[in-house]
MMTF fields as JSON, N, C-alpha, C and O atoms, coordinates in Angstrom:
{
  "mmtfVersion": "1.0.0",
  "mmtfProducer": "UNKNOWN",
  "numBonds": 331,
  "numAtoms": 332,
  "numGroups": 83,
  "numChains": 1,
  "numModels": 1,
  "chainsPerModel": [1],
  "groupsPerChain": [83],
  "chainIdList": ["A"],
  "bondAtomList": [4, 2, 8, 6, 12, 10, 16, 14, 20, 18, 24, 22, 28, 26, 32, 30, 36, 34, 40, 38, 44, 42, 48, 46, 52, 50, 56, 54, 60, 58, 64, 62, 68, 66, 72, 70, 76, 74, 80, 78, 84, 82, 88, 86, 92, 90, 96, 94, 100, 98, 104, 102, 108, 106, 112, 110, 116, 114, 120, 118, 124, 122, 128, 126, 132, 130, 136, 134, 140, 138, 144, 142, 148, 146, 152, 150, 156, 154, 160, 158, 164, 162, 168, 166, 172, 170, 176, 174, 180, 178, 184, 182, 188, 186, 192, 190, 196, 194, 200, 198, 204, 202, 208, 206, 212, 210, 216, 214, 220, 218, 224, 222, 228, 226, 232, 230, 236, 234, 240, 238, 244, 242, 248, 246, 252, 250, 256, 254, 260, 258, 264, 262, 268, 266, 272, 270, 276, 274, 280, 278, 284, 282, 288, 286, 292, 290, 296, 294, 300, 298, 304, 302, 308, 306, 312, 310, 316, 314, 320, 318, 324, 322, 328, 326],
  "bondOrderList": [1, 1, 1, 1, 1, 1, 1, 1, 1, 1, 1, 1, 1, 1, 1, 1, 1, 1, 1, 1, 1, 1, 1, 1, 1, 1, 1, 1, 1, 1, 1, 1, 1, 1, 1, 1, 1, 1, 1, 1, 1, 1, 1, 1, 1, 1, 1, 1, 1, 1, 1, 1, 1, 1, 1, 1, 1, 1, 1, 1, 1, 1, 1, 1, 1, 1, 1, 1, 1, 1, 1, 1, 1, 1, 1, 1, 1, 1, 1, 1, 1, 1],
  "groupList": [{"groupName": "UNK", "atomNameList": ["N", "CA", "C", "O"], "elementList": ["N", "C", "C", "O"], "formalChargeList": [0, 0, 0, 0], "bondAtomList": [1, 0, 2, 1, 3, 2], "bondOrderList": [1, 1, 2], "singleLetterCode": "X", "chemCompType": "L-PEPTIDE LINKING"}],
  "groupTypeList": [0, 0, 0, 0, 0, 0, 0, 0, 0, 0, 0, 0, 0, 0, 0, 0, 0, 0, 0, 0, 0, 0, 0, 0, 0, 0, 0, 0, 0, 0, 0, 0, 0, 0, 0, 0, 0, 0, 0, 0, 0, 0, 0, 0, 0, 0, 0, 0, 0, 0, 0, 0, 0, 0, 0, 0, 0, 0, 0, 0, 0, 0, 0, 0, 0, 0, 0, 0, 0, 0, 0, 0, 0, 0, 0, 0, 0, 0, 0, 0, 0, 0, 0],
  "groupIdList": [1, 2, 3, 4, 5, 6, 7, 8, 9, 10, 11, 12, 13, 14, 15, 16, 17, 18, 19, 20, 21, 22, 23, 24, 25, 26, 27, 28, 29, 30, 31, 32, 33, 34, 35, 36, 37, 38, 39, 40, 41, 42, 43, 44, 45, 46, 47, 48, 49, 50, 51, 52, 53, 54, 55, 56, 57, 58, 59, 60, 61, 62, 63, 64, 65, 66, 67, 68, 69, 70, 71, 72, 73, 74, 75, 76, 77, 78, 79, 80, 81, 82, 83],
  "secStructList": [7, 2, 2, 2, 2, 2, 2, 2, 2, 2, 2, 2, 2, 2, 1, 7, 7, 7, 1, 7, 2, 2, 2, 2, 2, 2, 2, 2, 2, 2, 2, 2, 2, 2, 2, 2, 6, 6, 7, 7, 7, 7, 2, 2, 2, 2, 2, 2, 2, 2, 2, 2, 2, 2, 2, 2, 2, 2, 2, 1, 7, 4, 4, 4, 1, 7, 2, 2, 2, 2, 2, 2, 2, 2, 2, 2, 2, 2, 2, 2, 2, 6, 7],
  "xCoordList": [0.831, 0.0, 0.866, 0.603, 1.896, 2.762, 3.472, 3.639, 3.893, 4.544, 3.582, 3.986, 2.3, 1.306, 1.16, 1.061, 1.147, 1.016, 2.225, 2.084, 3.42, 4.63, 4.585, 4.962, 4.126, 4.025, 3.016, 3.279, 1.85, 0.844, 1.388, 1.198, 2.063, 2.604, 3.652, 3.698, 4.486, 5.487, 4.807, 5.261, 3.716, 2.952, 2.436, 2.438, 1.999, 1.531, 2.68, 2.539, 3.808, 4.96, 5.519, 5.949, 5.514, 6.08, 5.25, 5.78, 3.965, 3.117, 3.458, 3.615, 3.568, 3.872, 2.559, 2.043, 2.023, 0.735, 0.869, -0.013, 1.965, 2.145, 3.502, 4.12, 3.95, 5.154, 4.802, 5.69, 3.536, 3.077, 2.931, 2.168, 3.65, 3.51, 2.073, 1.636, 1.344, -0.036, -0.915, -1.726, -0.761, -1.567, -1.207, -2.094, 0.077, 0.513, 0.03, -0.456, 0.163, -0.265, -1.765, -2.2, -2.555, -4.005, -4.356, -5.224, -3.686, -3.926, -3.624, -4.455, -2.431, -2.022, -2.86, -3.244, -3.142, -3.957, -5.355, -5.897, -5.935, -7.265, -7.215, -8.13, -6.169, -6.018, -5.85, -6.453, -5.044, -4.842, -6.142, -6.43, -6.912, -8.205, -9.141, -9.823, -9.168, -10.027, -9.629, -10.492, -8.331, -7.861, -8.271, -8.704, -8.134, -8.492, -9.987, -10.401, -10.789, -12.231, -12.552, -13.711, -11.519, -11.712, -11.962, -12.289, -11.812, -12.01, -10.821, -9.683, -11.084, -10.025, -9.416, -9.913, -8.351, -7.679, -6.496, -5.427, -6.698, -5.644, -4.974, -5.319, -4.018, -3.28, -4.184, -3.95, -5.211, -6.137, -6.884, -7.051, -7.327, -8.045, -7.107, -7.493, -5.884, -4.908, -4.675, -4.575, -4.59, -4.432, -5.611, -5.435, -6.823, -8.016, -8.051, -8.467, -7.617, -7.572, -6.554, -6.781, -5.441, -4.449, -5.009, -4.778, -5.749, -6.398, -7.412, -7.522, -8.147, -9.133, -8.45, -8.933, -7.338, -6.586, -6.115, -6.157, -5.675, -5.257, -6.427, -6.277, -7.597, -8.809, -9.155, -9.499, -9.063, -9.31, -8.336, -8.7, -7.096, -6.088, -6.406, -5.948, -7.188, -7.619, -8.831, -9.142, -9.514, -10.722, -10.453, -10.998, -9.613, -9.272, -7.775, -7.006, -7.369, -5.947, -5.69, -5.942, -5.184, -5.065, -4.214, -4.489, -3.196, -2.341, -3.107, -2.664, -4.237, -5.05, -6.125, -6.738, -6.35, -7.356, -6.755, -5.593, -7.531, -7.028, -6.913, -7.576, -6.071, -5.843, -7.167, -7.371, -8.065, -9.318, -10.165, -10.804, -10.182, -10.976, -10.435, -11.196, -9.142, -8.528, -8.726, -9.121, -8.452, -8.618, -10.044, -10.237, -11.03, -12.435, -12.838, -13.593, -12.346, -12.677, -12.063, -12.72, -10.81, -10.145, -10.782, -10.998, -11.085, -11.714, -13.097, -13.447, -13.871, -15.198, -15.077, -15.859, -14.106, -13.904, -13.432, -13.844, -12.578, -12.101, -13.283, -13.388, -14.153, -15.334, -16.218, -16.749, -16.371, -17.19, -16.569, -17.275, -15.266, -14.594, -14.514, -14.531, -14.427, -14.242, -15.539, -15.519, -16.663, -17.958, -18.042, -19.056],
  "yCoordList": [-1.207, 0.0, 1.257, 2.201, 1.261, 2.437, 2.641, 3.773, 1.53, 1.632, 2.228, 3.05, 1.815, 2.367, 3.868, 4.626, 4.303, 5.735, 6.492, 7.591, 5.912, 6.577, 6.724, 7.764, 5.688, 5.741, 6.804, 7.578, 6.857, 7.87, 9.26, 10.187, 9.406, 10.717, 11.16, 12.331, 10.235, 10.569, 10.968, 11.877, 10.286, 10.596, 12.041, 12.744, 12.47, 13.851, 14.816, 15.807, 14.523, 15.417, 15.483, 16.544, 14.345, 14.306, 15.071, 15.524, 15.222, 15.97, 17.444, 17.975, 18.087, 19.511, 20.276, 20.767, 20.372, 21.031, 22.535, 23.238, 23.042, 24.487, 24.803, 23.963, 26.013, 26.503, 27.347, 27.771, 27.592, 28.423, 27.586, 26.62, 27.942, 27.194, 27.189, 26.196, 28.269, 28.342, 27.329, 26.648, 27.231, 26.298, 24.859, 24.026, 24.567, 23.213, 22.841, 21.732, 23.768, 23.505, 23.234, 22.306, 24.033, 23.834, 22.485, 21.772, 22.139, 20.885, 19.685, 18.791, 19.677, 18.557, 18.498, 17.412, 19.632, 19.662, 19.104, 18.384, 19.432, 18.905, 17.388, 16.69, 16.881, 15.43, 14.773, 13.733, 15.361, 14.803, 14.823, 13.88, 15.874, 15.952, 14.866, 14.202, 14.691, 13.654, 12.279, 11.462, 12.02, 10.739, 10.597, 9.527, 11.674, 11.654, 11.385, 10.823, 11.784, 11.519, 10.076, 9.661, 9.322, 7.923, 7.675, 6.556, 8.702, 8.529, 7.78, 7.975, 6.935, 6.18, 7.053, 7.097, 7.731, 8.608, 7.843, 7.78, 7.267, 6.493, 7.335, 8.501, 6.74, 7.501, 7.97, 9.03, 7.191, 7.618, 8.886, 9.808, 8.921, 10.103, 11.297, 12.417, 11.069, 12.165, 12.711, 13.922, 11.82, 12.253, 13.089, 14.115, 12.647, 13.409, 14.761, 15.762, 14.785, 16.053, 17.001, 18.21, 16.463, 17.293, 17.876, 19.042, 17.045, 17.534, 18.624, 19.625, 18.417, 19.405, 20.718, 21.797, 20.623, 21.825, 22.55, 23.778, 21.79, 22.369, 23.061, 24.147, 22.418, 23.023, 24.32, 25.32, 24.296, 25.525, 26.623, 27.797, 26.225, 27.193, 27.812, 28.912, 27.108, 27.66, 28.56, 29.339, 28.449, 29.228, 30.435, 31.517, 30.234, 31.28, 31.541, 30.705, 32.68, 32.922, 32.405, 33.098, 31.17, 30.504, 31.289, 31.275, 31.963, 32.734, 33.851, 34.359, 34.226, 35.29, 34.744, 35.501, 33.434, 32.849, 32.59, 32.197, 32.804, 32.499, 30.989, 30.194, 30.626, 29.227, 28.495, 27.408, 29.086, 28.418, 28.07, 27.018, 28.925, 28.667, 27.453, 26.572, 27.411, 26.278, 25.0, 23.968, 25.074, 23.929, 23.378, 22.173, 24.248, 23.812, 23.205, 22.234, 23.763, 23.22, 21.831, 20.924, 21.668, 20.373, 19.335, 18.195, 19.722, 18.79, 18.362, 17.185, 19.294, 18.954, 17.993, 17.05, 18.234, 17.346, 15.972, 14.96, 15.919, 14.637, 13.844, 12.64, 14.504, 13.825, 13.294, 12.188, 14.074, 13.665, 12.442, 11.492, 12.471, 11.386, 10.097, 8.999, 10.235, 9.055, 8.35, 7.336, 8.859, 8.212, 6.849, 6.165],
  "zCoordList": [0.0, 0.0, 0.0, -0.745, 0.838, 0.888, -0.448, -0.903, -1.076, -2.386, -3.413, -4.235, -3.372, -4.293, -4.079, -5.044, -2.818, -2.537, -3.062, -3.599, -2.91, -3.404, -4.921, -5.462, -5.595, -7.055, -7.463, -8.383, -6.789, -7.114, -6.818, -7.607, -5.686, -5.331, -6.341, -6.72, -6.774, -7.784, -9.081, -9.776, -9.404, -10.609, -10.554, -11.565, -9.385, -9.213, -9.441, -10.157, -8.833, -8.909, -10.325, -10.776, -11.032, -12.376, -13.393, -14.407, -13.138, -14.068, -13.965, -12.866, -15.079, -15.086, -14.996, -16.0, -13.78, -13.611, -13.609, -14.103, -13.058, -12.992, -12.39, -11.737, -12.617, -11.953, -10.744, -10.005, -10.535, -9.429, -8.156, -8.14, -7.098, -5.838, -5.312, -4.729, -5.507, -5.023, -5.744, -5.116, -7.037, -7.83, -7.471, -7.281, -7.379, -7.031, -5.632, -5.413, -4.689, -3.313, -3.255, -2.572, -3.962, -3.979, -4.607, -4.105, -5.696, -6.405, -5.504, -5.344, -4.922, -4.081, -2.805, -2.371, -2.212, -0.987, -1.238, -0.4, -2.377, -2.708, -2.864, -2.426, -3.476, -3.628, -2.268, -2.007, -1.404, -0.065, 0.741, 1.48, 0.603, 1.294, 0.781, 1.562, -0.53, -1.12, -0.603, -0.282, -0.52, 0.028, 1.491, 1.919, 2.251, 3.674, 3.855, 4.87, 2.878, 2.906, 2.515, 2.532, 2.167, 1.804, 0.333, -0.063, -0.478, -1.921, -2.512, -2.084, -3.483, -4.144, -5.244, -6.369, -4.9, -5.856, -6.435, -5.829, -7.602, -8.26, -9.344, -9.537, -10.045, -11.055, -12.192, -12.772, -12.513, -13.571, -13.157, -13.956, -11.917, -11.433, -11.338, -11.672, -10.887, -10.834, -12.243, -12.436, -13.215, -14.606, -15.067, -15.724, -14.721, -15.086, -14.376, -14.959, -13.127, -12.394, -13.015, -13.071, -13.479, -14.156, -15.447, -15.77, -16.181, -17.406, -17.069, -17.777, -15.984, -15.556, -15.168, -15.51, -14.459, -14.103, -15.365, -15.439, -16.336, -17.609, -18.3, -18.859, -18.257, -18.826, -18.099, -18.729, -16.777, -16.012, -16.425, -16.507, -16.683, -17.113, -18.467, -18.776, -19.268, -20.547, -20.412, -21.313, -19.281, -19.031, -18.142, -18.358, -17.152, -16.183, -16.222, -16.696, -15.733, -15.491, -14.083, -13.097, -14.001, -12.714, -11.72, -10.521, -12.209, -11.308, -10.608, -9.578, -11.154, -10.546, -9.6, -8.848, -9.642, -8.756, -7.383, -7.278, -6.337, -4.999, -4.78, -5.445, -3.847, -3.469, -3.252, -3.792, -2.463, -2.109, -3.317, -3.34, -4.31, -5.512, -6.259, -6.658, -6.443, -7.145, -6.336, -6.88, -5.043, -4.144, -4.222, -4.385, -4.107, -4.125, -5.46, -5.492, -6.56, -7.878, -8.069, -8.58, -7.659, -7.806, -6.887, -7.297, -5.644, -4.714, -5.209, -5.124, -5.716, -6.252, -7.431, -7.552, -8.289, -9.438, -8.98, -9.546, -7.967, -7.438, -6.877, -7.109, -6.156, -5.613, -6.738, -6.646, -7.784, -8.928, -9.622, -9.959, -9.83, -10.551, -9.731, -10.288, -8.417, -7.563, -7.219, -6.521, -7.688, -7.398, -8.029, -7.889]
}
């Protein structure tokens, strides 16, 4: 189990989601919250969340959004995908 978590965590880190610490922190924090809620966040879901973040970046200027907005959007999407 721990090895699986390390692989998933590495998968998150290896994805080039952003150069902004705020965006990365919000993204990772939302994933950690989803896991803490008992949601099965696997590499496929992380990949979909990364795509969603990229889509948000095409819709909004992510650097201008506050941490909470990004966090809430990613967490809501994680909950939707993990159903």
